[in-house]
Every structure is written in structure tokens, then in C-alpha cells.
PDB file of C-alpha atoms in Angstrom:
ATOM      1  CA  MET A   1       0.414   0.218   0.124  1.00  0.00           C
ATOM      2  CA  LYS A   2       1.218   3.571  -0.713  1.00  0.00           C
ATOM      3  CA  ALA A   3       0.437   6.857   1.023  1.00  0.00           C
ATOM      4  CA  VAL A   4      -1.991   9.441  -0.533  1.00  0.00           C
ATOM      5  CA  ASN A   5      -2.835  12.880  -0.461  1.00  0.00           C
ATOM      6  CA  LEU A   6      -6.335  12.808   0.422  1.00  0.00           C
ATOM      7  CA  LYS A   7      -7.334  16.248  -1.098  1.00  0.00           C
ATOM      8  CA  ASN A   8      -6.022  14.688  -4.501  1.00  0.00           C
ATOM      9  CA  LEU A   9      -8.388  11.630  -3.717  1.00  0.00           C
ATOM     10  CA  VAL A  10     -11.172  13.315  -3.325  1.00  0.00           C
ATOM     11  CA  ASN A  11     -10.744  15.713  -6.112  1.00  0.00           C
ATOM     12  CA  SER A  12     -10.569  12.738  -8.047  1.00  0.00           C
ATOM     13  CA  TYR A  13     -13.555  10.806  -6.478  1.00  0.00           C
ATOM     14  CA  LYS A  14     -15.607  13.758  -7.644  1.00  0.00           C
ATOM     15  CA  SER A  15     -14.129  13.832 -11.206  1.00  0.00           C
ATOM     16  CA  LEU A  16     -13.249  10.910 -12.394  1.00  0.00           C
ATOM     17  CA  SER A  17     -15.614   7.687 -13.748  1.00  0.00           C
ATOM     18  CA  LYS A  18     -16.296   4.960 -11.757  1.00  0.00           C
ATOM     19  CA  GLU A  19     -13.578   3.055 -13.840  1.00  0.00           C
ATOM     20  CA  THR A  20     -10.717   5.553 -13.904  1.00  0.00           C
ATOM     21  CA  LEU A  21     -11.271   6.384 -10.028  1.00  0.00           C
ATOM     22  CA  SER A  22     -10.858   2.125  -9.301  1.00  0.00           C
ATOM     23  CA  SER A  23      -7.672   2.270 -11.295  1.00  0.00           C
ATOM     24  CA  TYR A  24      -6.525   5.504  -9.739  1.00  0.00           C
ATOM     25  CA  LEU A  25      -7.220   3.731  -6.113  1.00  0.00           C
ATOM     26  CA  GLY A  26      -5.677   0.800  -7.043  1.00  0.00           C
ATOM     27  CA  PHE A  27      -2.170   2.345  -7.639  1.00  0.00           C
ATOM     28  CA  TYR A  28      -2.688   3.383  -3.998  1.00  0.00           C
ATOM     29  CA  GLY A  29      -2.987  -0.098  -2.972  1.00  0.00           C
ATOM     30  CA  ILE A  30      -6.870   1.090  -2.297  1.00  0.00           C
ATOM     31  CA  GLU A  31      -9.811  -1.227  -3.350  1.00  0.00           C
ATOM     32  CA  LEU A  32     -12.825   0.167  -4.272  1.00  0.00           C
ATOM     33  CA  ALA A  33     -16.392  -1.477  -3.348  1.00  0.00           C
ATOM     34  CA  ASP A  34     -18.237  -3.052  -5.763  1.00  0.00           C
ATOM     35  CA  ARG A  35     -21.298  -4.403  -6.226  1.00  0.00           C
ATOM     36  CA  GLY A  36     -21.678  -7.903  -4.472  1.00  0.00           C
ATOM     37  CA  LYS A  37     -18.475  -7.186  -2.492  1.00  0.00           C
ATOM     38  CA  ASN A  38     -18.263  -6.376   1.321  1.00  0.00           C
ATOM     39  CA  SER A  39     -14.556  -4.835   1.385  1.00  0.00           C
ATOM     40  CA  GLY A  40     -13.494  -1.500  -0.150  1.00  0.00           C
ATOM     41  CA  LEU A  41     -14.178   2.176  -0.111  1.00  0.00           C
ATOM     42  CA  LYS A  42     -18.003   2.594  -0.665  1.00  0.00           C
ATOM     43  CA  GLU A  43     -19.392   5.860  -1.917  1.00  0.00           C
ATOM     44  CA  ASP A  44     -20.475   7.131   1.624  1.00  0.00           C
ATOM     45  CA  GLU A  45     -17.041   6.673   3.118  1.00  0.00           C
ATOM     46  CA  LEU A  46     -15.790   8.737   0.141  1.00  0.00           C
ATOM     47  CA  ASP A  47     -18.713  11.407   0.698  1.00  0.00           C
ATOM     48  CA  CYS A  48     -17.608  11.446   4.626  1.00  0.00           C
ATOM     49  CA  MET A  49     -13.922  11.626   3.595  1.00  0.00           C
ATOM     50  CA  ALA A  50     -14.956  14.537   1.184  1.00  0.00           C
ATOM     51  CA  SER A  51     -16.711  16.523   4.224  1.00  0.00           C
ATOM     52  CA  PHE A  52     -13.704  15.975   6.182  1.00  0.00           C
ATOM     53  CA  VAL A  53     -11.582  17.589   3.585  1.00  0.00           C
ATOM     54  CA  GLU A  54     -13.527  20.416   3.469  1.00  0.00           C
ATOM     55  CA  LEU A  55     -12.504  21.115   7.102  1.00  0.00           C
ATOM     56  CA  PHE A  56      -8.944  22.449   6.010  1.00  0.00           C
ATOM     57  CA  LYS A  57     -10.320  24.727   3.731  1.00  0.00           C
ATOM     58  CA  ALA A  58     -10.728  27.294   6.289  1.00  0.00           C
ATOM     59  CA  ASN A  59      -7.016  27.406   6.723  1.00  0.00           C
ATOM     60  CA  GLU A  60      -5.576  26.744   2.901  1.00  0.00           C
ATOM     61  CA  ASP A  61      -2.243  26.525   4.671  1.00  0.00           C
ATOM     62  CA  SER A  62      -2.997  23.825   6.401  1.00  0.00           C
ATOM     63  CA  THR A  63      -3.903  21.445   3.244  1.00  0.00           C
ATOM     64  CA  PHE A  64      -0.242  20.318   2.747  1.00  0.00           C
ATOM     65  CA  LEU A  65      -1.251  18.264   5.840  1.00  0.00           C
ATOM     66  CA  LEU A  66      -3.658  15.879   3.849  1.00  0.00           C
ATOM     67  CA  ASP A  67      -0.562  14.205   2.246  1.00  0.00           C
ATOM     68  CA  ASN A  68       0.974  11.155   3.259  1.00  0.00           C
ATOM     69  CA  PHE A  69      -2.311   8.986   4.187  1.00  0.00           C
ATOM     70  CA  PHE A  70      -2.980   5.553   4.155  1.00  0.00           C
ATOM     71  CA  VAL A  71      -6.131   4.499   3.713  1.00  0.00           C
ATOM     72  CA  GLY A  72      -7.999   1.798   4.614  1.00  0.00           C
ATOM     73  CA  TYR A  73      -4.800  -0.105   5.764  1.00  0.00           C
ATOM     74  CA  LYS A  74      -5.406  -3.795   7.323  1.00  0.00           C
ATOM     75  CA  ILE A  75      -2.836  -5.109   9.347  1.00  0.00           C
ATOM     76  CA  PRO A  76      -1.484  -8.759   7.917  1.00  0.00           C
ATOM     77  CA  GLN A  77      -2.756 -11.685   9.409  1.00  0.00           C
ATOM     78  CA  ILE A  78      -4.781  -9.800  11.837  1.00  0.00           C
ATOM     79  CA  GLY A  79      -7.605  -8.014   9.541  1.00  0.00           C
ATOM     80  CA  LYS A  80      -7.544  -5.245  11.822  1.00  0.00           C
ATOM     81  CA  GLU A  81      -8.200  -2.086   9.559  1.00  0.00           C
ATOM     82  CA  PHE A  82      -8.065   1.605  10.171  1.00  0.00           C
ATOM     83  CA  ASP A  83     -10.168   4.570   8.328  1.00  0.00           C
ATOM     84  CA  LEU A  84      -6.599   6.912   7.888  1.00  0.00           C
ATOM     85  CA  LEU A  85      -3.359   6.407   9.468  1.00  0.00           C
ATOM     86  CA  GLN A  86      -0.345   8.839   9.243  1.00  0.00           C
ATOM     87  CA  PHE A  87       2.851   8.092  10.302  1.00  0.00           C
ATOM     88  CA  ASN A  88       5.895  10.343  10.807  1.00  0.00           C
ATOM     89  CA  ASN A  89       9.518  10.673  12.671  1.00  0.00           C
ATOM     90  CA  ALA A  90       7.756  11.867  15.870  1.00  0.00           C
ATOM     91  CA  ASN A  91       4.003  10.434  16.076  1.00  0.00           C
ATOM     92  CA  VAL A  92       1.520   8.362  14.711  1.00  0.00           C
ATOM     93  CA  VAL A  93      -2.244   9.561  13.391  1.00  0.00           C
ATOM     94  CA  ASN A  94      -5.120   7.762  13.148  1.00  0.00           C
ATOM     95  CA  ILE A  95      -8.403   9.261  11.732  1.00  0.00           C
ATOM     96  CA  GLU A  96     -11.798   7.603  11.913  1.00  0.00           C
ATOM     97  CA  LEU A  97     -14.109   8.749   9.264  1.00  0.00           C
ATOM     98  CA  LYS A  98     -18.218   8.179  10.262  1.00  0.00           C
ATOM     99  CA  THR A  99     -21.277   9.034   8.508  1.00  0.00           C
ATOM    100  CA  LYS A 100     -23.008   8.679  12.276  1.00  0.00           C
ATOM    101  CA  ALA A 101     -22.023   6.946  15.420  1.00  0.00           C
ATOM    102  CA  SER A 102     -22.511   7.103  19.094  1.00  0.00           C
ATOM    103  CA  GLU A 103     -20.020   8.302  21.344  1.00  0.00           C
ATOM    104  CA  ASP A 104     -19.795   4.969  23.180  1.00  0.00           C
ATOM    105  CA  LYS A 105     -19.078   3.267  19.481  1.00  0.00           C
ATOM    106  CA  ILE A 106     -16.323   5.828  19.007  1.00  0.00           C
ATOM    107  CA  LEU A 107     -14.558   5.443  21.971  1.00  0.00           C
ATOM    108  CA  LYS A 108     -14.307   1.607  21.837  1.00  0.00           C
ATOM    109  CA  GLN A 109     -13.159   1.867  18.713  1.00  0.00           C
ATOM    110  CA  LEU A 110     -10.280   4.441  19.208  1.00  0.00           C
ATOM    111  CA  LYS A 111      -9.342   2.304  22.301  1.00  0.00           C
ATOM    112  CA  ARG A 112      -9.098  -1.042  20.265  1.00  0.00           C
ATOM    113  CA  ASN A 113      -7.055   1.048  17.725  1.00  0.00           C
ATOM    114  CA  LEU A 114      -4.571   2.483  20.334  1.00  0.00           C
ATOM    115  CA  TYR A 115      -4.070  -1.117  21.430  1.00  0.00           C
ATOM    116  CA  TYR A 116      -2.793  -1.927  18.224  1.00  0.00           C
ATOM    117  CA  LEU A 117      -0.804   1.185  17.293  1.00  0.00           C
ATOM    118  CA  GLN A 118       1.069   1.429  20.709  1.00  0.00           C
ATOM    119  CA  PHE A 119       3.322  -1.669  19.753  1.00  0.00           C
ATOM    120  CA  LEU A 120       4.946   1.222  17.283  1.00  0.00           C
ATOM    121  CA  ASN A 121       6.301   2.790  20.281  1.00  0.00           C
ATOM    122  CA  LYS A 122       5.592   5.971  19.018  1.00  0.00           C
ATOM    123  CA  GLU A 123       3.304   8.655  20.462  1.00  0.00           C
ATOM    124  CA  VAL A 124      -0.256   7.857  19.127  1.00  0.00           C
ATOM    125  CA  SER A 125      -2.921  10.330  18.566  1.00  0.00           C
ATOM    126  CA  LEU A 126      -6.640   8.992  17.913  1.00  0.00           C
ATOM    127  CA  PHE A 127      -9.349  11.301  15.803  1.00  0.00           C
ATOM    128  CA  THR A 128     -12.720  10.587  14.816  1.00  0.00           C
ATOM    129  CA  TYR A 129     -14.878  12.734  12.003  1.00  0.00           C
ATOM    130  CA  VAL A 130     -18.609  12.364  12.562  1.00  0.00           C
ATOM    131  CA  GLN A 131     -20.233  13.738   9.441  1.00  0.00           C
ATOM    132  CA  GLU A 132     -23.835  13.735  10.015  1.00  0.00           C
ATOM    133  CA  ALA A 133     -22.781  16.004  13.347  1.00  0.00           C
ATOM    134  CA  GLY A 134     -20.118  17.783  12.212  1.00  0.00           C
ATOM    135  CA  ILE A 135     -18.166  17.047  15.506  1.00  0.00           C
ATOM    136  CA  LEU A 136     -14.073  16.139  15.123  1.00  0.00           C
ATOM    137  CA  TYR A 137     -13.873  13.779  18.429  1.00  0.00           C
ATOM    138  CA  LYS A 138      -9.943  13.006  20.033  1.00  0.00           C
ATOM    139  CA  LEU A 139      -8.944  10.231  22.826  1.00  0.00           C
ATOM    140  CA  ASP A 140      -7.998  12.342  25.528  1.00  0.00           C
ATOM    141  CA  ASN A 141      -4.029  12.379  26.906  1.00  0.00           C
ATOM    142  CA  ASN A 142      -5.104   9.633  29.654  1.00  0.00           C
ATOM    143  CA  LYS A 143      -6.651   7.530  26.973  1.00  0.00           C
ATOM    144  CA  ASN A 144      -9.932   7.139  28.612  1.00  0.00           C
ATOM    145  CA  ASN A 145     -12.607   9.846  27.398  1.00  0.00           C
ATOM    146  CA  LEU A 146     -13.745  11.633  24.355  1.00  0.00           C
ATOM    147  CA  ILE A 147     -13.170  15.391  24.036  1.00  0.00           C
ATOM    148  CA  PRO A 148     -14.250  17.316  20.784  1.00  0.00           C
ATOM    149  CA  VAL A 149     -11.733  19.115  19.096  1.00  0.00           C
ATOM    150  CA  VAL A 150     -11.394  22.038  16.642  1.00  0.00           C
ATOM    151  CA  ILE A 151      -9.575  21.006  13.510  1.00  0.00           C
ATOM    152  CA  ASP A 152      -6.387  23.318  14.796  1.00  0.00           C
ATOM    153  CA  ASP A 153      -5.668  20.435  16.911  1.00  0.00           C
ATOM    154  CA  LEU A 154      -5.629  17.847  14.693  1.00  0.00           C
ATOM    155  CA  CYS A 155      -3.346  20.029  12.556  1.00  0.00           C
ATOM    156  CA  LYS A 156      -0.854  20.456  15.803  1.00  0.00           C
ATOM    157  CA  GLU A 157      -0.755  16.137  15.539  1.00  0.00           C
ATOM    158  CA  LEU A 158       0.041  16.178  11.661  1.00  0.00           C
ATOM    159  CA  ILE A 159       2.836  19.163  11.549  1.00  0.00           C
ATOM    160  CA  LYS A 160       4.811  17.174  14.162  1.00  0.00           C
ATOM    161  CA  GLY A 161       7.216  15.777  11.752  1.00  0.00           C
ATOM    162  CA  SER A 162       7.859  14.270   8.342  1.00  0.00           C
ATOM    163  CA  TYR A 163       8.603  11.019   7.497  1.00  0.00           C
ATOM    164  CA  GLU A 164       7.584   8.641   4.587  1.00  0.00           C
ATOM    165  CA  PHE A 165       7.375   4.569   4.728  1.00  0.00           C
ATOM    166  CA  ASP A 166       8.087   2.477   1.921  1.00  0.00           C
ATOM    167  CA  ASP A 167       6.543  -0.476   3.429  1.00  0.00           C
ATOM    168  CA  ILE A 168       4.023  -0.006   6.172  1.00  0.00           C
ATOM    169  CA  ASP A 169       3.541  -3.557   6.269  1.00  0.00           C
ATOM    170  CA  LYS A 170       7.051  -3.866   8.262  1.00  0.00           C
ATOM    171  CA  LEU A 171       5.950  -1.344  11.061  1.00  0.00           C
ATOM    172  CA  PHE A 172       3.501  -4.171  12.266  1.00  0.00           C
ATOM    173  CA  ASN A 173       4.504  -7.495  13.786  1.00  0.00           C
ATOM    174  CA  PRO A 174       1.403  -9.484  13.817  1.00  0.00           C
ATOM    175  CA  SER A 175       2.978 -11.803  16.584  1.00  0.00           C
ATOM    176  CA  ASN A 176       2.553  -8.632  18.787  1.00  0.00           C
ATOM    177  CA  TYR A 177      -1.512  -9.354  18.638  1.00  0.00           C
ATOM    178  CA  LEU A 178      -1.950 -12.921  18.771  1.00  0.00           C
ATOM    179  CA  ILE A 179      -2.804 -13.813  22.082  1.00  0.00           C
ATOM    180  CA  SER A 180      -3.401 -17.380  23.342  1.00  0.00           C
ATOM    181  CA  PRO A 181      -4.312 -19.139  26.403  1.00  0.00           C
ATOM    182  CA  PHE A 182      -1.106 -21.288  25.992  1.00  0.00           C
ATOM    183  CA  ASN A 183       1.890 -18.574  25.256  1.00  0.00           C
ATOM    184  CA  SER A 184       0.343 -15.459  27.012  1.00  0.00           C
ATOM    185  CA  THR A 185      -1.239 -16.983  29.798  1.00  0.00           C
ATOM    186  CA  LYS A 186      -1.235 -13.664  32.073  1.00  0.00           C
ATOM    187  CA  LYS A 187      -2.626 -11.253  29.207  1.00  0.00           C
ATOM    188  CA  PHE A 188      -5.304 -14.031  28.349  1.00  0.00           C
ATOM    189  CA  MET A 189      -6.594 -14.428  31.790  1.00  0.00           C
ATOM    190  CA  GLU A 190      -6.492 -10.838  32.638  1.00  0.00           C
ATOM    191  CA  GLU A 191      -7.938  -9.782  28.910  1.00  0.00           C
ATOM    192  CA  GLU A 192      -5.733  -7.779  27.462  1.00  0.00           C
ATOM    193  CA  TYR A 193      -6.143  -8.718  24.198  1.00  0.00           C
ATOM    194  CA  PHE A 194      -8.920  -7.605  21.613  1.00  0.00           C
ATOM    195  CA  LEU A 195     -10.520  -9.989  19.206  1.00  0.00           C
ATOM    196  CA  THR A 196     -11.040  -9.372  15.408  1.00  0.00           C
ATOM    197  CA  GLU A 197     -14.945  -8.637  14.440  1.00  0.00           C
ATOM    198  CA  HIS A 198     -15.455 -12.242  13.877  1.00  0.00           C
ATOM    199  CA  GLN A 199     -13.953 -13.575  16.378  1.00  0.00           C
ATOM    200  CA  GLU A 200     -16.184 -10.871  18.636  1.00  0.00           C
ATOM    201  CA  GLU A 201     -19.224 -12.570  16.430  1.00  0.00           C
ATOM    202  CA  ILE A 202     -18.470 -15.868  17.465  1.00  0.00           C
ATOM    203  CA  LYS A 203     -18.112 -15.224  21.040  1.00  0.00           C
ATOM    204  CA  TYR A 204     -21.417 -13.243  21.422  1.00  0.00           C
ATOM    205  CA  ASN A 205     -23.476 -16.061  19.437  1.00  0.00           C
ATOM    206  CA  THR A 206     -21.989 -18.537  21.846  1.00  0.00           C
ATOM    207  CA  SER A 207     -22.723 -16.693  24.767  1.00  0.00           C
ATOM    208  CA  VAL A 208     -26.180 -16.018  23.720  1.00  0.00           C
ATOM    209  CA  ARG A 209     -27.059 -19.581  23.075  1.00  0.00           C
TER     210      ARG A 209
END
């Protein structure tokens, strides 16, 4: 997967045919959702991204911060997906895009994302943009609560450094997340792990029987 400029991506979405857009996104390793597919970038997600990019137009000097984003990245072997990730030599910024969502669900997702990103040994900043409400949330410094913030707060995190990664997969070690009762008994007993969505579905279906 390659990093992309979000402003260019949104402009391409608005101006290109679906077939040409699919080829454009494919160059960056981004899959475009199609009929019959559950995976890939969907139209409503692109609309939400376009709304998010609009936040930067109030300050044209900040639009360069929309560069070098990984879109829809999934950790190999794990399948954990992030809407937007930007890495630099100071920190990693994660931004989730939602058409609408409750604060409880947002908080749960950002805490989950923190779990996966903390293994990178970098400062982690986590945000969620909710299109319907027009609100940008951040996980607070204690990593326990959501706080509404303005776009300038996000810009401060994006401007902390600059660094390009040739291969994002090299940053993630799947073994960090593969917790079992046999090789990580203490973590397993204390539930210091997260299940994939498929595993959570199995756990839920088992518990309600």
C-alpha cells in the first residue's frame, strides 16, 4: 500500500468515472467497493472523507497536511483495519471517519485502535470525524475519554514531523496481537487482548445460546 494525498483522492472521486477512479485507487493499493463486495472503499465513506477534507479549507495553509495518508490499511494476518493513518518521525495519527455514530462506539473503537498502534513505540493520537454532527473527537491524553476538538488541534498533531514509509507492513508485527492461553497466559486471563470482528461475533453467538 502507498500513501496518498486525501485532497487529491477526493478531487479524483468527484471528477473521475468509477472505472478510472478504481484504477487510480488501485495504484495506491486501495480497493473500491463494487456490487457484491463487502470490502473496499464505499461511496458513503468517500462522501464522508470529502466532508472531512472540507474542514481544512478554512485554512488553506493547512491543506499540505492532507498528504501521506494510508487509507483503509489492514494489519497483515490480523485484518484489523484503520480508516486513515499518517506516520512521521514523531508520532502516528489515526483518524476514523463516520457518517454517524454514538460516542460509546467511537470510544470503544479508538481504544481498540490504540491497543494495536501502541506496539509501534510512538506517540499515538486518535481522532474520529462524525459527518452528520460535524464533530471531530479526540481520545484524551489519559486515553479514557472523548473530547470534542477543532481542526487546529488535529493540525498540531499532523505537523509534528515528516517521514515516509516505503513498506507500512514492516511496522506491524502480527505476533504482538496473537494472544493465546498457551503462550500468553497472564494477558489472556486478564483479557489484555482484542478479538477480531469475526471472533467477537463467534463469542457473542456462543454466549447467547
